[in-house]
Amino acid sequence: MTLAEYDSAWPGRFEALAARVNGALGLAALEIHHAGSTSVPELAAKPVIDIVLAVADSADEGAYLAALEAAGWELRVREPEWFEHRCLKSAEPASNLHVFTVGCPEIARMLAFRDHLRADPADRRLYEDTKRALAEHRWAVMQDYADAKTAVVTEIMGRALP
C-alpha cells in the first residue's frame, strides 16, 4: 500500500465527484460529505477520495444503486448488519462512496474524526505516523490495514467526540 503526500487537488476531485452523485441522484442525495484522509489538509493518504452519501434509506438500493452504477460506481460492499452500509467504488478518479441512511450515527462519527484531525495537529501527526508505519507492511487485503489502525483511531475518537 502506498501513501501519497497531501494533494491540494483532492478537494476539487471531491467536488467533481459530488457533482456526479448529485447529477445521478438529484434530490435523493440528502447529504454528501468529503471524508477520510484526503479530506484533511496536510495529511498523507491513499489517493482515493472517500465520500459519505446519506439517502432516505440505504437498504432501499432500488432508490439509488442503478443511478450510481450508471454514473460509474460499482457496488463492492453490502453490510446490512452495520448501519445498512453500502460501499461503491469508482476508478476515475479513484473513490469510495459510502452510503448510509440519513441520520445514521456513523456519519456523525466519521465527520467528527475528520474535523478533529483538521483542527488538532498532534493527533493528525499521530494518525499519519501510524498510517506510515502500517503502510510498510504487506497486507493481504486492505481491511487488514484498516483493522490495524483501530487502536489509534479509537484513541483519537476518544478526544474527537464530546
mmCIF file of C-alpha atoms in Angstrom:
data_model
loop_
_atom_site.group_PDB
_atom_site.id
_atom_site.type_symbol
_atom_site.label_atom_id
_atom_site.label_comp_id
_atom_site.label_asym_id
_atom_site.label_seq_id
_atom_site.Cartn_x
_atom_site.Cartn_y
_atom_site.Cartn_z
ATOM 1 C CA MET A 1 0.000 0.000 0.000
ATOM 2 C CA THR A 2 1.291 3.443 -0.896
ATOM 3 C CA LEU A 3 0.553 6.699 0.865
ATOM 4 C CA ALA A 4 0.773 9.933 -1.078
ATOM 5 C CA GLU A 5 1.641 13.314 0.362
ATOM 6 C CA TYR A 6 -1.368 15.591 0.743
ATOM 7 C CA ASP A 7 -2.512 16.852 -2.655
ATOM 8 C CA SER A 8 -4.326 20.194 -2.821
ATOM 9 C CA ALA A 9 -6.235 18.810 -5.841
ATOM 10 C CA TRP A 10 -8.139 16.334 -3.634
ATOM 11 C CA PRO A 11 -10.892 18.790 -2.574
ATOM 12 C CA GLY A 12 -11.536 19.623 -6.230
ATOM 13 C CA ARG A 13 -11.746 15.931 -7.073
ATOM 14 C CA PHE A 14 -14.284 15.531 -4.299
ATOM 15 C CA GLU A 15 -16.334 18.448 -5.662
ATOM 16 C CA ALA A 16 -16.383 16.861 -9.127
ATOM 17 C CA LEU A 17 -17.425 13.509 -7.659
ATOM 18 C CA ALA A 18 -20.117 15.160 -5.520
ATOM 19 C CA ALA A 19 -21.475 16.827 -8.658
ATOM 20 C CA ARG A 20 -21.567 13.385 -10.308
ATOM 21 C CA VAL A 21 -23.532 11.980 -7.368
ATOM 22 C CA ASN A 22 -25.925 14.935 -7.453
ATOM 23 C CA GLY A 23 -26.326 14.544 -11.199
ATOM 24 C CA ALA A 24 -27.162 10.872 -10.781
ATOM 25 C CA LEU A 25 -29.462 11.133 -7.769
ATOM 26 C CA GLY A 26 -30.794 14.675 -7.637
ATOM 27 C CA LEU A 27 -32.882 15.228 -4.522
ATOM 28 C CA ALA A 28 -32.329 11.617 -3.393
ATOM 29 C CA ALA A 29 -28.784 12.650 -2.366
ATOM 30 C CA LEU A 30 -29.690 14.158 1.006
ATOM 31 C CA GLU A 31 -26.110 14.786 2.183
ATOM 32 C CA ILE A 32 -22.720 14.446 0.509
ATOM 33 C CA HIS A 33 -19.529 14.841 2.544
ATOM 34 C CA HIS A 34 -15.816 14.570 1.847
ATOM 35 C CA ALA A 35 -14.448 12.199 4.489
ATOM 36 C CA GLY A 36 -11.364 10.094 5.043
ATOM 37 C CA SER A 37 -7.760 11.177 4.940
ATOM 38 C CA THR A 38 -7.980 13.041 1.615
ATOM 39 C CA SER A 39 -10.376 15.464 3.332
ATOM 40 C CA VAL A 40 -7.755 16.529 5.897
ATOM 41 C CA PRO A 41 -5.249 19.149 4.700
ATOM 42 C CA GLU A 42 -1.616 18.217 5.309
ATOM 43 C CA LEU A 43 -2.396 14.530 5.919
ATOM 44 C CA ALA A 44 -0.771 11.858 3.773
ATOM 45 C CA ALA A 45 -3.317 9.434 2.343
ATOM 46 C CA LYS A 46 -4.049 6.729 -0.159
ATOM 47 C CA PRO A 47 -5.060 8.839 -3.169
ATOM 48 C CA VAL A 48 -8.657 7.625 -3.022
ATOM 49 C CA ILE A 49 -11.443 10.113 -2.313
ATOM 50 C CA ASP A 50 -13.851 8.899 0.375
ATOM 51 C CA ILE A 51 -17.371 10.244 0.053
ATOM 52 C CA VAL A 52 -20.185 9.849 2.550
ATOM 53 C CA LEU A 53 -23.627 9.860 0.958
ATOM 54 C CA ALA A 54 -26.821 9.998 3.004
ATOM 55 C CA VAL A 55 -30.020 8.773 1.365
ATOM 56 C CA ALA A 56 -33.518 8.259 2.775
ATOM 57 C CA ASP A 57 -32.930 4.510 3.315
ATOM 58 C CA SER A 58 -29.634 2.881 2.365
ATOM 59 C CA ALA A 59 -31.296 -0.558 2.485
ATOM 60 C CA ASP A 60 -33.543 0.536 -0.406
ATOM 61 C CA GLU A 61 -30.955 0.026 -3.140
ATOM 62 C CA GLY A 62 -33.657 0.444 -5.794
ATOM 63 C CA ALA A 63 -33.805 4.136 -4.925
ATOM 64 C CA TYR A 64 -30.167 4.871 -5.775
ATOM 65 C CA LEU A 65 -27.979 1.955 -6.874
ATOM 66 C CA ALA A 66 -28.785 1.790 -10.609
ATOM 67 C CA ALA A 67 -28.321 5.554 -10.973
ATOM 68 C CA LEU A 68 -24.936 5.453 -9.240
ATOM 69 C CA GLU A 69 -23.827 2.473 -11.322
ATOM 70 C CA ALA A 70 -24.837 4.356 -14.481
ATOM 71 C CA ALA A 71 -22.683 7.249 -13.224
ATOM 72 C CA GLY A 72 -19.618 4.999 -12.942
ATOM 73 C CA TRP A 73 -19.654 3.430 -9.495
ATOM 74 C CA GLU A 74 -19.679 -0.295 -8.777
ATOM 75 C CA LEU A 75 -21.163 -1.847 -5.631
ATOM 76 C CA ARG A 76 -18.388 -3.634 -3.759
ATOM 77 C CA VAL A 77 -19.645 -3.931 -0.165
ATOM 78 C CA ARG A 78 -23.095 -4.577 1.273
ATOM 79 C CA GLU A 79 -23.224 -4.580 5.085
ATOM 80 C CA PRO A 80 -26.833 -4.819 6.284
ATOM 81 C CA GLU A 81 -25.589 -5.644 9.781
ATOM 82 C CA TRP A 82 -23.577 -2.394 10.040
ATOM 83 C CA PHE A 83 -25.924 0.576 9.603
ATOM 84 C CA GLU A 84 -27.113 -0.853 6.241
ATOM 85 C CA HIS A 85 -23.815 0.459 4.833
ATOM 86 C CA ARG A 86 -23.071 0.136 1.141
ATOM 87 C CA CYS A 87 -19.716 0.965 -0.430
ATOM 88 C CA LEU A 88 -19.314 1.630 -4.109
ATOM 89 C CA LYS A 89 -16.029 2.223 -5.931
ATOM 90 C CA SER A 90 -15.089 4.263 -8.955
ATOM 91 C CA ALA A 91 -11.782 4.114 -10.772
ATOM 92 C CA GLU A 92 -11.519 7.611 -12.238
ATOM 93 C CA PRO A 93 -10.961 9.468 -10.129
ATOM 94 C CA ALA A 94 -10.411 6.753 -7.552
ATOM 95 C CA SER A 95 -13.163 6.967 -4.954
ATOM 96 C CA ASN A 96 -15.091 5.070 -2.310
ATOM 97 C CA LEU A 97 -18.724 6.089 -1.970
ATOM 98 C CA HIS A 98 -20.089 5.133 1.459
ATOM 99 C CA VAL A 99 -23.900 5.099 1.512
ATOM 100 C CA PHE A 100 -25.809 5.396 4.793
ATOM 101 C CA THR A 101 -29.343 6.296 5.823
ATOM 102 C CA VAL A 102 -29.682 9.975 6.705
ATOM 103 C CA GLY A 103 -29.217 10.475 10.460
ATOM 104 C CA CYS A 104 -27.043 7.384 10.830
ATOM 105 C CA PRO A 105 -24.683 7.865 13.803
ATOM 106 C CA GLU A 106 -21.744 6.601 11.728
ATOM 107 C CA ILE A 107 -21.965 9.700 9.538
ATOM 108 C CA ALA A 108 -21.547 11.956 12.563
ATOM 109 C CA ARG A 109 -18.675 9.811 13.842
ATOM 110 C CA MET A 110 -16.812 9.926 10.522
ATOM 111 C CA LEU A 111 -17.229 13.696 10.263
ATOM 112 C CA ALA A 112 -16.177 14.242 13.898
ATOM 113 C CA PHE A 113 -12.972 12.281 13.236
ATOM 114 C CA ARG A 114 -12.297 14.313 10.086
ATOM 115 C CA ASP A 115 -12.984 17.623 11.818
ATOM 116 C CA HIS A 116 -10.816 16.709 14.797
ATOM 117 C CA LEU A 117 -7.875 15.804 12.556
ATOM 118 C CA ARG A 118 -8.300 19.089 10.693
ATOM 119 C CA ALA A 119 -8.131 21.021 13.968
ATOM 120 C CA ASP A 120 -5.566 19.054 16.013
ATOM 121 C CA PRO A 121 -2.033 18.926 14.603
ATOM 122 C CA ALA A 122 -0.797 16.472 17.268
ATOM 123 C CA ASP A 123 -3.485 13.903 16.548
ATOM 124 C CA ARG A 124 -3.096 14.464 12.805
ATOM 125 C CA ARG A 125 0.626 13.632 13.188
ATOM 126 C CA LEU A 126 -0.126 10.598 15.393
ATOM 127 C CA TYR A 127 -2.554 9.286 12.803
ATOM 128 C CA GLU A 128 -0.175 9.922 9.909
ATOM 129 C CA ASP A 129 2.770 8.306 11.710
ATOM 130 C CA THR A 130 0.618 5.246 12.400
ATOM 131 C CA LYS A 131 -0.501 5.055 8.785
ATOM 132 C CA ARG A 132 3.081 5.393 7.521
ATOM 133 C CA ALA A 133 4.292 2.601 9.809
ATOM 134 C CA LEU A 134 1.444 0.317 8.735
ATOM 135 C CA ALA A 135 1.959 1.150 5.055
ATOM 136 C CA GLU A 136 5.363 -0.530 5.240
ATOM 137 C CA HIS A 137 3.675 -3.918 5.752
ATOM 138 C CA ARG A 138 2.261 -6.101 3.013
ATOM 139 C CA TRP A 139 -1.447 -6.590 3.587
ATOM 140 C CA ALA A 140 -3.321 -9.499 2.043
ATOM 141 C CA VAL A 141 -6.466 -7.358 1.995
ATOM 142 C CA MET A 142 -6.991 -3.659 2.685
ATOM 143 C CA GLN A 143 -9.358 -4.446 5.544
ATOM 144 C CA ASP A 144 -6.360 -5.838 7.462
ATOM 145 C CA TYR A 145 -4.677 -2.426 7.144
ATOM 146 C CA ALA A 146 -7.872 -0.710 8.313
ATOM 147 C CA ASP A 147 -8.181 -3.114 11.257
ATOM 148 C CA ALA A 148 -4.567 -2.446 12.248
ATOM 149 C CA LYS A 149 -5.415 1.270 12.646
ATOM 150 C CA THR A 150 -8.265 0.559 15.054
ATOM 151 C CA ALA A 151 -6.389 1.254 18.293
ATOM 152 C CA VAL A 152 -5.132 4.676 17.233
ATOM 153 C CA VAL A 153 -8.487 5.592 15.662
ATOM 154 C CA THR A 154 -10.232 4.650 18.909
ATOM 155 C CA GLU A 155 -7.737 6.730 20.892
ATOM 156 C CA ILE A 156 -8.246 9.780 18.667
ATOM 157 C CA MET A 157 -12.034 9.308 18.622
ATOM 158 C CA GLY A 158 -11.950 9.482 22.402
ATOM 159 C CA ARG A 159 -10.711 13.044 22.023
ATOM 160 C CA ALA A 160 -12.829 13.910 18.971
ATOM 161 C CA LEU A 161 -16.239 13.016 20.386
ATOM 162 C CA PRO A 162 -17.838 15.086 23.150
#
